[in-house]
Amino acid sequence: MNYIDLHAHMISRTTDDYHRMALTGCLAVTEPAFWSGRDRLGPQAFADYFDHLTTFEPARAAQYGIAHYTWLCLNPKEGEDRELARQVLALIPGFLDRPNVLGIGEIGLNRVTRNELATFLDHVELALEHSQLIHIHTPHLEDKYKGTRVIVEALTQDPRIDPNRVMIDHAEEHTVEMILGNGFWTGLTLYPKTKASPARAIDMIELHGADRLIVASACDWGPSDPLAVPEFVLEARRRGHDDALIQRIVLDNPAQFLGQSPKFVPVKTGRAPVAADG
Amino acid sequence: MAAHTNTGLLTQTQLLDLYFMEHRAGLLALAAFLDRLDRAQGADQAAEDFRLRALREALHELTSPEPGRVKRAQLRLSDQTLDLLDLRDSQSAFGAPARPKAEAEP
């Protein structure tokens, strides 16, 4: 089945992964900005990174017929350093006109500190100022519930925010209702240990319906699977769901959300995967 | 009738046929981990470790007859305050909320 992986850190994956994603029907990926494994030492490192995301990565994906889009920001893991944040925020507008940039992301919170929240709100202002879509990271593990509540409350108090232009990602069972209930797009990222599994994502879809729900691999340099979305497709079929519902989750919903950016080119549906995926 | 009833497509028997073995394995892995902790060096040091305590509390949810077990287990493993940290204390999360020192060491 054709799909869009709305959250994939391809800079940390090999070209073989693009190959395998193409074989299983991937038409497009969107790549949020990412923590590299260490806090970067200055704004020039981010300039190099943003240039990579907007030049090399789309070219590498294109070799496999995959459209590559990206989101720009400081990742929440680097939001603590306010001076660095100010310097990087000043850089971002210089990259927003590049053809594969869809918005600001993945902004959000990590350990839910005062500085992280200030950096998050600065990114929201930048997105509003430049009419950008927003892609949001919610914290890991014990911080997720608290961080998601802080993010949702901050956004719902701002009348300028249109929740239909905001994706709040990494939802799990204890946060999905507060995200969906406030009108935001909701991401269920599939990860071997620290996020949702394909089976749990399907549980949440069965309980909450398919409106404004998206799944993604969130693949990066940690234990993760760039084929998590096709694994979700297989699991949903085992659970008895028809292809119309599955296509809505893995292709139609992400295309609808991303289509709010004029730079997103509608994907050709019905394109046959290369492998015998059916 | 509970709100969640009939939201799945398969019958209970079909779900058991498809998934019993993997969840049986998961149960035994958890039981073996708890036994391994008992046999470990310095076992007394970790009896009140915040992660182990949260895990044991979350395990109670698995024997509950009420649906919503996974959400309640997640909340047992979550910091449910809304207090912002003054400064980042670490880059990574731990999987369970660390208790305040006064509570951890009465």
Short mmCIF file of C-alpha atoms in Angstrom, two decimals:
data_model
loop_
_atom_site.label_atom_id
_atom_site.label_comp_id
_atom_site.label_asym_id
_atom_site.label_seq_id
_atom_site.Cartn_x
_atom_site.Cartn_y
_atom_site.Cartn_z
CA MET A 1 0.00 0.00 0.00
CA ASN A 2 1.23 3.53 -0.75
CA TYR A 3 1.98 5.67 2.28
CA ILE A 4 3.52 8.89 3.55
CA ASP A 5 5.86 8.69 6.53
CA LEU A 6 5.17 12.01 8.22
CA HIS A 7 8.01 11.73 10.73
CA ALA A 8 11.32 10.22 9.63
CA HIS A 9 14.81 11.48 10.54
CA MET A 10 16.41 10.31 7.33
CA ILE A 11 19.66 12.18 7.97
CA SER A 12 20.41 9.40 10.46
CA ARG A 13 19.39 6.54 8.13
CA THR A 14 21.23 4.90 5.28
CA THR A 15 20.34 5.09 1.61
CA ASP A 16 19.35 1.42 1.91
CA ASP A 17 16.47 2.58 4.07
CA TYR A 18 15.16 4.82 1.27
CA HIS A 19 15.42 1.77 -0.98
CA ARG A 20 13.39 -0.40 1.38
CA MET A 21 10.82 2.33 1.98
CA ALA A 22 10.34 2.69 -1.77
CA LEU A 23 9.91 -1.07 -2.10
CA THR A 24 7.11 -1.01 0.44
CA GLY A 25 5.16 1.85 -1.15
CA CYS A 26 6.50 5.02 0.45
CA LEU A 27 5.66 8.05 -1.69
CA ALA A 28 6.88 10.84 0.57
CA VAL A 29 8.58 11.52 3.87
CA THR A 30 8.60 14.63 6.02
CA GLU A 31 11.65 15.14 8.20
CA PRO A 32 11.40 17.29 11.32
CA ALA A 33 14.53 18.91 12.71
CA PHE A 34 16.37 16.67 15.08
CA TRP A 35 18.79 16.39 17.99
CA SER A 36 22.00 14.96 16.61
CA GLY A 37 23.03 13.04 19.73
CA ARG A 38 24.80 15.99 21.35
CA ASP A 39 23.90 19.63 21.86
CA ARG A 40 25.32 21.69 19.00
CA LEU A 41 27.86 24.34 19.91
CA GLY A 42 26.69 27.25 17.80
CA PRO A 43 24.26 28.55 15.20
CA GLN A 44 26.51 27.68 12.24
CA ALA A 45 25.97 23.99 12.98
CA PHE A 46 22.25 24.57 12.51
CA ALA A 47 22.83 26.49 9.26
CA ASP A 48 24.76 23.49 7.93
CA TYR A 49 22.03 21.15 9.15
CA PHE A 50 19.20 23.14 7.57
CA ASP A 51 21.14 23.27 4.31
CA HIS A 52 21.55 19.48 4.41
CA LEU A 53 17.80 19.00 5.00
CA THR A 54 16.92 21.21 2.05
CA THR A 55 19.50 20.07 -0.52
CA PHE A 56 21.21 16.72 -0.01
CA GLU A 57 18.32 14.85 1.63
CA PRO A 58 15.65 15.62 -1.01
CA ALA A 59 18.12 14.66 -3.72
CA ARG A 60 18.92 11.35 -2.01
CA ALA A 61 15.21 10.54 -1.59
CA ALA A 62 14.44 11.46 -5.19
CA GLN A 63 16.72 8.68 -6.44
CA TYR A 64 14.09 6.28 -5.08
CA GLY A 65 11.05 8.21 -6.26
CA ILE A 66 10.33 9.45 -2.76
CA ALA A 67 9.41 13.11 -2.22
CA HIS A 68 11.28 14.59 0.74
CA TYR A 69 9.88 17.48 2.78
CA THR A 70 11.23 19.01 5.96
CA TRP A 71 10.45 21.14 9.01
CA LEU A 72 12.93 23.54 10.62
CA CYS A 73 13.63 24.46 14.25
CA LEU A 74 15.79 23.77 17.26
CA ASN A 75 14.73 20.38 18.51
CA PRO A 76 13.23 20.49 22.05
CA LYS A 77 16.30 18.72 23.38
CA GLU A 78 18.23 21.89 22.54
CA GLY A 79 15.63 24.38 23.76
CA GLU A 80 17.31 24.98 27.11
CA ASP A 81 20.00 27.34 25.77
CA ARG A 82 18.06 30.56 25.23
CA GLU A 83 20.94 32.46 23.63
CA LEU A 84 21.54 29.69 21.10
CA ALA A 85 17.79 29.56 20.49
CA ARG A 86 17.67 33.26 19.67
CA GLN A 87 20.55 32.87 17.22
CA VAL A 88 18.99 29.87 15.48
CA LEU A 89 15.53 31.43 15.34
CA ALA A 90 17.12 34.35 13.50
CA LEU A 91 18.55 31.93 10.93
CA ILE A 92 15.37 30.01 10.13
CA PRO A 93 13.56 32.63 7.99
CA GLY A 94 16.46 32.48 5.53
CA PHE A 95 15.56 28.85 4.80
CA LEU A 96 11.75 29.00 4.80
CA ASP A 97 11.51 29.75 1.09
CA ARG A 98 13.31 26.55 0.08
CA PRO A 99 10.98 24.32 -1.90
CA ASN A 100 10.78 21.34 0.47
CA VAL A 101 10.20 23.28 3.72
CA LEU A 102 6.64 22.74 4.98
CA GLY A 103 6.81 24.49 8.34
CA ILE A 104 8.28 24.75 11.82
CA GLY A 105 9.02 21.54 13.71
CA GLU A 106 9.55 19.41 15.61
CA ILE A 107 9.22 22.02 18.29
CA GLY A 108 7.92 21.19 21.76
CA LEU A 109 9.23 20.17 25.14
CA ASN A 110 11.67 17.56 26.44
CA ARG A 111 12.12 17.80 30.25
CA VAL A 112 9.45 20.53 30.51
CA THR A 113 11.63 23.38 31.76
CA ARG A 114 10.92 27.11 31.78
CA ASN A 115 13.53 27.72 29.08
CA GLU A 116 12.18 24.93 26.86
CA LEU A 117 8.71 26.44 27.09
CA ALA A 118 10.04 29.90 26.22
CA THR A 119 11.88 28.49 23.19
CA PHE A 120 8.76 26.58 22.16
CA LEU A 121 6.65 29.75 22.30
CA ASP A 122 9.28 31.65 20.30
CA HIS A 123 8.99 29.00 17.58
CA VAL A 124 5.20 29.30 17.60
CA GLU A 125 5.54 33.06 17.10
CA LEU A 126 7.90 32.47 14.19
CA ALA A 127 5.44 30.06 12.60
CA LEU A 128 2.57 32.51 12.98
CA GLU A 129 4.64 35.38 11.62
CA HIS A 130 5.48 33.38 8.48
CA SER A 131 2.15 31.49 8.14
CA GLN A 132 3.83 28.11 8.57
CA LEU A 133 2.36 24.75 9.55
CA ILE A 134 3.54 23.53 12.97
CA HIS A 135 4.81 20.07 13.91
CA ILE A 136 5.13 19.39 17.65
CA HIS A 137 7.12 16.87 19.66
CA THR A 138 5.71 15.78 23.00
CA PRO A 139 8.18 14.54 25.62
CA HIS A 140 9.23 10.98 26.21
CA LEU A 141 8.12 8.62 28.96
CA GLU A 142 7.29 10.09 32.38
CA ASP A 143 7.33 13.63 30.98
CA LYS A 144 4.82 13.03 28.19
CA TYR A 145 1.61 13.61 30.13
CA LYS A 146 2.86 16.81 31.76
CA GLY A 147 4.49 18.15 28.59
CA THR A 148 1.48 17.47 26.42
CA ARG A 149 -0.81 19.25 28.87
CA VAL A 150 1.49 22.28 29.02
CA ILE A 151 1.68 22.43 25.21
CA VAL A 152 -2.06 21.99 24.67
CA GLU A 153 -2.93 24.59 27.32
CA ALA A 154 -0.47 27.11 25.85
CA LEU A 155 -1.83 26.69 22.34
CA THR A 156 -5.51 26.68 23.24
CA GLN A 157 -5.08 29.96 25.15
CA ASP A 158 -3.78 31.68 22.01
CA PRO A 159 -6.68 32.71 19.74
CA ARG A 160 -4.30 33.08 16.78
CA ILE A 161 -3.67 29.32 16.68
CA ASP A 162 -5.74 27.30 14.21
CA PRO A 163 -5.48 23.74 15.60
CA ASN A 164 -6.12 22.35 12.13
CA ARG A 165 -2.67 23.67 11.11
CA VAL A 166 -0.91 22.00 14.05
CA MET A 167 0.27 18.38 14.35
CA ILE A 168 0.98 17.19 17.90
CA ASP A 169 3.04 14.04 17.64
CA HIS A 170 4.05 11.08 19.81
CA ALA A 171 0.57 10.71 21.34
CA GLU A 172 -0.12 7.66 23.49
CA GLU A 173 -3.14 6.34 25.35
CA HIS A 174 -2.94 8.88 28.17
CA THR A 175 -2.59 11.93 25.88
CA VAL A 176 -4.49 11.17 22.68
CA GLU A 177 -7.85 12.40 23.96
CA MET A 178 -6.57 15.79 25.10
CA ILE A 179 -4.91 16.37 21.71
CA LEU A 180 -7.80 15.22 19.53
CA GLY A 181 -10.38 16.81 21.80
CA ASN A 182 -8.84 20.24 21.24
CA GLY A 183 -8.96 19.90 17.46
CA PHE A 184 -5.30 19.27 16.70
CA TRP A 185 -3.95 16.74 14.23
CA THR A 186 -2.56 13.84 16.24
CA GLY A 187 0.45 11.69 15.49
CA LEU A 188 0.99 8.15 16.73
CA THR A 189 4.67 7.35 16.26
CA LEU A 190 5.71 3.72 16.15
CA TYR A 191 8.85 2.84 18.06
CA PRO A 192 10.08 -0.44 19.51
CA LYS A 193 10.23 0.54 23.19
CA THR A 194 9.56 4.14 24.05
CA LYS A 195 6.53 5.09 21.98
CA ALA A 196 3.43 3.33 20.60
CA SER A 197 3.50 -0.02 18.83
CA PRO A 198 1.49 -0.78 15.67
CA ALA A 199 -0.97 -2.81 17.77
CA ARG A 200 -1.47 0.00 20.29
CA ALA A 201 -1.85 2.56 17.51
CA ILE A 202 -4.63 0.45 16.01
CA ASP A 203 -6.26 0.22 19.45
CA MET A 204 -6.33 4.02 19.63
CA ILE A 205 -7.82 4.28 16.13
CA GLU A 206 -10.50 1.73 17.03
CA LEU A 207 -11.37 3.71 20.15
CA HIS A 208 -11.14 7.26 18.77
CA GLY A 209 -11.83 6.93 15.04
CA ALA A 210 -9.67 7.96 12.08
CA ASP A 211 -10.27 11.73 11.98
CA ARG A 212 -7.06 13.76 12.31
CA LEU A 213 -4.98 10.67 13.22
CA ILE A 214 -1.70 9.82 11.51
CA VAL A 215 0.96 7.17 12.12
CA ALA A 216 4.67 7.56 11.41
CA SER A 217 7.92 5.71 12.02
CA ALA A 218 9.83 8.52 13.81
CA CYS A 219 12.88 6.54 12.71
CA ASP A 220 16.23 8.01 13.76
CA TRP A 221 19.57 6.77 15.08
CA GLY A 222 17.95 5.06 18.09
CA PRO A 223 16.31 1.62 18.04
CA SER A 224 13.65 2.29 15.42
CA ASP A 225 12.24 0.93 12.17
CA PRO A 226 11.95 2.91 8.92
CA LEU A 227 9.39 0.30 7.81
CA ALA A 228 7.17 0.85 10.83
CA VAL A 229 4.33 2.24 8.68
CA PRO A 230 4.13 -0.88 6.45
CA GLU A 231 4.30 -2.93 9.66
CA PHE A 232 1.28 -0.94 10.84
CA VAL A 233 -0.50 -1.72 7.54
CA LEU A 234 0.15 -5.44 7.98
CA GLU A 235 -1.01 -5.40 11.60
CA ALA A 236 -4.18 -3.47 10.73
CA ARG A 237 -5.02 -6.05 8.06
CA ARG A 238 -4.48 -8.88 10.59
CA ARG A 239 -6.90 -7.09 12.88
CA GLY A 240 -9.55 -7.17 10.16
CA HIS A 241 -9.49 -3.56 8.96
CA ASP A 242 -10.20 -2.84 5.31
CA ASP A 243 -7.81 -1.05 3.01
CA ALA A 244 -10.02 2.04 2.80
CA LEU A 245 -9.55 2.76 6.50
CA ILE A 246 -5.86 1.90 6.42
CA GLN A 247 -5.22 4.12 3.39
CA ARG A 248 -6.97 6.96 5.18
CA ILE A 249 -4.54 6.70 8.08
CA VAL A 250 -1.29 6.20 6.16
CA LEU A 251 -1.92 8.29 3.03
CA ASP A 252 -5.07 10.41 2.89
CA ASN A 253 -4.82 11.98 6.35
CA PRO A 254 -1.17 13.02 6.03
CA ALA A 255 -1.84 14.38 2.52
CA GLN A 256 -4.77 16.39 3.89
CA PHE A 257 -2.72 17.91 6.72
CA LEU A 258 0.34 18.60 4.59
CA GLY A 259 -1.78 19.91 1.71
CA GLN A 260 -2.39 23.05 3.77
CA SER A 261 1.11 24.09 2.70
CA PRO A 262 1.25 25.38 -0.89
CA LYS A 263 4.59 23.62 -1.29
CA PHE A 264 3.20 20.13 -0.76
CA VAL A 265 2.61 18.47 -4.12
CA PRO A 266 -0.30 16.00 -3.96
CA VAL A 267 1.05 12.48 -4.21
CA LYS A 268 -0.06 10.13 -6.96
CA THR A 269 -2.29 7.58 -5.33
CA GLY A 270 -2.70 4.10 -6.71
CA ARG A 271 0.96 3.84 -7.64
CA ALA A 272 1.97 0.23 -7.28
CA PRO A 273 4.71 -0.59 -4.79
CA VAL A 274 7.76 -2.16 -6.36
CA ALA A 275 7.72 -5.19 -4.08
CA ALA A 276 4.97 -7.79 -3.76
CA ASP A 277 3.20 -5.82 -1.04
CA GLY A 278 -0.19 -6.14 -2.67
CA MET B 1 -22.78 -1.13 27.53
CA ALA B 2 -19.30 0.38 27.84
CA ALA B 3 -18.29 2.95 25.21
CA HIS B 4 -15.47 0.78 23.96
CA THR B 5 -17.58 -2.34 23.38
CA ASN B 6 -17.48 -3.71 19.85
CA THR B 7 -14.87 -1.23 18.63
CA GLY B 8 -12.62 -4.13 17.62
CA LEU B 9 -13.46 -6.20 14.54
CA LEU B 10 -12.19 -9.61 15.61
CA THR B 11 -13.79 -11.94 18.13
CA GLN B 12 -12.09 -12.65 21.43
CA THR B 13 -11.26 -16.15 20.22
CA GLN B 14 -9.71 -14.78 17.03
CA LEU B 15 -7.59 -12.35 19.06
CA LEU B 16 -6.43 -15.17 21.32
CA ASP B 17 -5.62 -17.36 18.32
CA LEU B 18 -3.51 -14.59 16.77
CA TYR B 19 -1.86 -12.95 19.75
CA PHE B 20 -1.87 -15.21 22.84
CA MET B 21 1.64 -16.56 22.28
CA GLU B 22 3.37 -13.18 21.99
CA HIS B 23 1.66 -11.85 25.11
CA ARG B 24 2.40 -15.08 27.00
CA ALA B 25 6.05 -14.47 26.16
CA GLY B 26 5.78 -10.86 27.32
CA LEU B 27 4.29 -11.94 30.64
CA LEU B 28 7.07 -14.46 31.26
CA ALA B 29 9.75 -11.90 30.34
CA LEU B 30 8.38 -9.52 32.96
CA ALA B 31 8.11 -12.27 35.59
CA ALA B 32 11.68 -13.35 34.89
CA PHE B 33 12.91 -9.76 35.17
CA LEU B 34 11.33 -9.41 38.62
CA ASP B 35 12.93 -12.72 39.71
CA ARG B 36 16.27 -11.52 38.30
CA LEU B 37 16.03 -8.36 40.38
CA ASP B 38 15.51 -10.51 43.49
CA ARG B 39 18.65 -12.52 42.72
CA ALA B 40 20.78 -9.49 41.88
CA GLN B 41 23.68 -8.15 43.94
CA GLY B 42 22.61 -5.38 46.29
CA ALA B 43 18.94 -6.21 45.92
CA ASP B 44 18.01 -4.37 49.09
CA GLN B 45 19.36 -1.12 47.66
CA ALA B 46 16.77 -1.01 44.91
CA ALA B 47 13.68 -2.18 46.75
CA GLU B 48 12.32 1.37 46.82
CA ASP B 49 13.81 2.52 43.53
CA PHE B 50 11.31 4.93 41.94
CA ARG B 51 11.25 2.93 38.72
CA LEU B 52 10.61 -0.39 40.41
CA ARG B 53 7.95 1.11 42.63
CA ALA B 54 6.15 2.65 39.65
CA LEU B 55 6.40 -0.63 37.77
CA ARG B 56 4.89 -2.58 40.65
CA GLU B 57 2.08 -0.02 40.96
CA ALA B 58 1.40 -0.20 37.21
CA LEU B 59 1.26 -4.00 37.41
CA HIS B 60 -1.81 -3.70 39.62
CA GLU B 61 -3.66 -2.23 36.65
CA LEU B 62 -3.17 -5.44 34.67
CA THR B 63 -5.35 -7.39 37.07
CA SER B 64 -8.12 -4.79 37.08
CA PRO B 65 -11.43 -5.92 35.53
CA GLU B 66 -12.04 -2.38 34.26
CA PRO B 67 -11.05 -1.34 30.71
CA GLY B 68 -8.58 1.49 30.32
CA ARG B 69 -5.75 -0.49 31.89
CA VAL B 70 -3.08 0.83 29.54
CA LYS B 71 -4.03 4.47 30.15
CA ARG B 72 -4.02 4.00 33.91
CA ALA B 73 -0.70 2.14 33.73
CA GLN B 74 0.75 5.01 31.66
CA LEU B 75 -0.40 7.49 34.28
CA ARG B 76 1.23 5.42 37.04
CA LEU B 77 4.47 5.84 35.10
CA SER B 78 3.93 9.58 34.51
CA ASP B 79 4.71 12.80 36.33
CA GLN B 80 1.21 14.15 36.79
CA THR B 81 2.20 17.54 38.15
CA LEU B 82 2.31 20.59 35.88
CA ASP B 83 5.38 22.10 37.56
CA LEU B 84 8.00 23.42 35.16
CA LEU B 85 11.62 22.60 36.01
CA ASP B 86 13.74 25.69 36.64
CA LEU B 87 16.58 24.15 34.65
CA ARG B 88 17.07 20.97 32.64
CA ASP B 89 18.26 18.23 35.01
CA SER B 90 19.12 15.68 32.34
CA GLN B 91 18.70 15.20 28.61
CA SER B 92 16.86 11.87 28.80
CA ALA B 93 13.78 10.69 30.65
CA PHE B 94 13.86 7.72 33.03
CA GLY B 95 10.55 5.95 32.37
CA ALA B 96 9.00 6.74 35.74
CA PRO B 97 8.72 9.92 37.79
CA ALA B 98 11.51 10.38 40.33
CA ARG B 99 9.98 11.05 43.72
CA PRO B 100 10.97 14.09 45.74
CA LYS B 101 13.91 13.32 48.02
CA ALA B 102 11.87 13.83 51.18
CA GLU B 103 9.40 11.17 50.08
CA ALA B 104 12.08 8.78 48.87
CA GLU B 105 14.06 8.90 52.11
CA PRO B 106 11.65 9.31 55.03
#
